[in-house]
Amino acid sequence: MRTYAGHSTAEASNELYRRNLAKGQTGLSVAFDLPTQTGYDPDHVLARGEVGRVGVPVSHVGDMRRLFQDIPLDRTNTSMTINATAMWLLALYQVVAEEQGADVAALQGTTQNDIVKEYLSRGTHVFPPGPSLRLTTDMIAYTVNRIPKWNPINICSYHLQEAGATPVQEIAYAMSTAIAVLDSVFASGQVPEDRKGDVVGRISFFVNAGVRFVEEMCKMRAFGRIWDQVTRERYGIGDPRQRRFRYGVQVNSLGLTEAQPENNVQRIVLEMLAVTLSKDARARAVQLPAWNEALGLPRPWDQQWSLRVQQVLAHESDLLEYDDLFAGSHVVEEKVASLTAEALAEIEHIERLGGAMAAVESGYLKSQLVASHAERRARIESGEQKIVGVNCYEGTEPSPLTADLDTAIMTVDPANEASVAQAVRDWRTARDAPHAGADTPHADPPAAEALRLLKEAAGGDANLMEATLECARAGVTTGEWAEALREVFGEFRAPTGVSSAPVAVAPEHGSDLARVRADVERTAAELGLGTGGRLRLLVGKPGLDGHSNGAEQIAVRARDAGFEVVYQGIRLTPEQIVSAAVAEDVHCVGLSILSGSHAQLVPDVLERLRAAGAEASPGPSGPGDTPIPVIVGGIIPSADAEALRTAGVAAVFTPKDFGITEIIGRIVNEIRTANKLDPLEVPA
């Protein structure tokens, strides 16, 4: 039983962990902040606004010491949600365990370490697919030989469902990832033939459980059936215990609503039942989101509520006392067989494309997810897929839970970032200062030498774990480790999937989309863009927030409404966004931020637009010669939304604004208002 936690600083997160363990939590699930996940130090330009927001910043071994102070690592099961920099964080964890006097071979836990889903849905990838697979391969080989109780990879289909995957896609893409990883490990020659079962036996999965209870429960049975078949037939694993489908779960966050957020509690309970009720497909570990995740960062009390939900099921109900309740069900067996057959067919298709890594690089997997998500959004907007409190039963009594929205979520002190950034600068200075009595006072500092050896190893074919451990011991920082590997491996910008996504909502005559498309064409004509001229919308993702699902759906619908869309993907600086807006002569800039960094990054974009002579909506300096309205979407508390509008943002959209076509219509009107044209009627 876990809650996914970490924020602000290592010290604050350590206090939270010890408090949660005292409440009955039986494992730790560490959330790292976005700079740590993407290989940047807190004082890097891309880390602005992101330090300590969605997790804990860990920049070096000193931070890791403070994170686990007074928590004995040889008696703790720790799950770390970390991918591109997984090898680095495992090395820091091992070094701290050694300092505690722990037997490294006794360490238990999991590093997520699934880079494929980062390319597809979560956006914290750093290196290209080939080098990333090498890092994963080296970690698996190292842990199997040195930390045998550690789960070195957690194949993560959770984020695929968050990005719109159907159950079939979730199964197929996760299994294709596992196949790519196992093929690489066994081809590397680092694991003897007689230990292949040990590798397979340490592979674990992290899945999503949505609100469609029967389908989700059957999905888990299909997952187990396919994994057993693949490991037995493809890899020859004879021991059924090593073929067991070992999975943890976080239930669905995509379906959590900002409207009537109290309804999220029953959604969470129903989703938890899908992965606990069926003994033959029961999760080994469950972590639940909080009821207010769609509003912002949950408070400790909200996390406690989620933990208590699990404890009531485990200790008060009788659900865990019986054999499988669904064995022999014709309905369940039929659904499981259908999901299994369809998923196997998709796995075979991906194999024909060259495997999971090739399907990432070609953009096939991403475009499929963007299309599936677009279809889901279209069903919600049409009312075909009902969401209580959102598109039906919208009337509500005032909620005491959200009477004061500004206290219904946790906030991170913005001053925290400056102190953390200064702390890492101080660490580097102290680390590299000459030490009295050194044998070779003019030699390179140990950190510089460790980084040189890391790059040398990366340029060859050695296992990178040993060089990474030496970097950790020498006090190298997260940003330095990642930058050294960037120099050797390069960086990777994943395909966005937007241009190749099919039309999800046809602009049929008389439809809302058809009316908005007509408004787009009329506005382009009134602005004198000429025959065939189109309005241009720049969709930008400033900072390190890689959750691009919302941005992609806006981009696809705007494209279908007749806009020319400029979308360069994730991880851009405000400078890059403004430069693109000016160069492309766009009519509107849309910024998507879900990490909470909007308060710092959005005003920066506004000021840079003003400085470039492309004034956003009227702000303190008055309208510019070429007005470009700026709109913002994300998980933005009401007080922050008001502050953004005061700063000059034309409109703010949050998860309650689920009608994408309506949003596009409102964007058209913001363009018209900025250009002193009369507004048009927007479809409701």
Tab-separated table of C-alpha atoms in Angstrom, residues 55 72 87 145 196 247 274 290 295 326 345 416 432 445 470 478 563 577 663:
chain	number	residue	atom	x	y	z
A	55	GLY	CA	8.065	15.746	-6.897
A	72	PRO	CA	16.588	2.018	6.859
A	87	MET	CA	20.371	4.486	-13.696
A	145	ASN	CA	23.769	-9.934	-10.845
A	196	LYS	CA	17.276	-15.907	-18.263
A	247	TYR	CA	2.011	-5.814	-11.523
A	274	ALA	CA	-11.171	-3.952	-10.833
A	290	ALA	CA	-6.483	11.738	-4.376
A	295	LEU	CA	-7.589	20.702	-8.922
A	326	PHE	CA	-14.985	-14.889	-11.826
A	345	ALA	CA	-2.584	-9.190	-33.466
A	416	ASN	CA	11.812	27.107	-2.468
A	432	ASP	CA	35.507	21.046	-6.361
A	445	PRO	CA	38.557	17.245	-9.100
A	470	GLU	CA	31.651	6.340	-9.330
A	478	THR	CA	22.082	15.004	-11.894
A	563	PHE	CA	-6.205	26.556	-38.471
A	577	ILE	CA	8.159	29.961	-27.985
A	663	ILE	CA	-12.513	26.143	-26.912
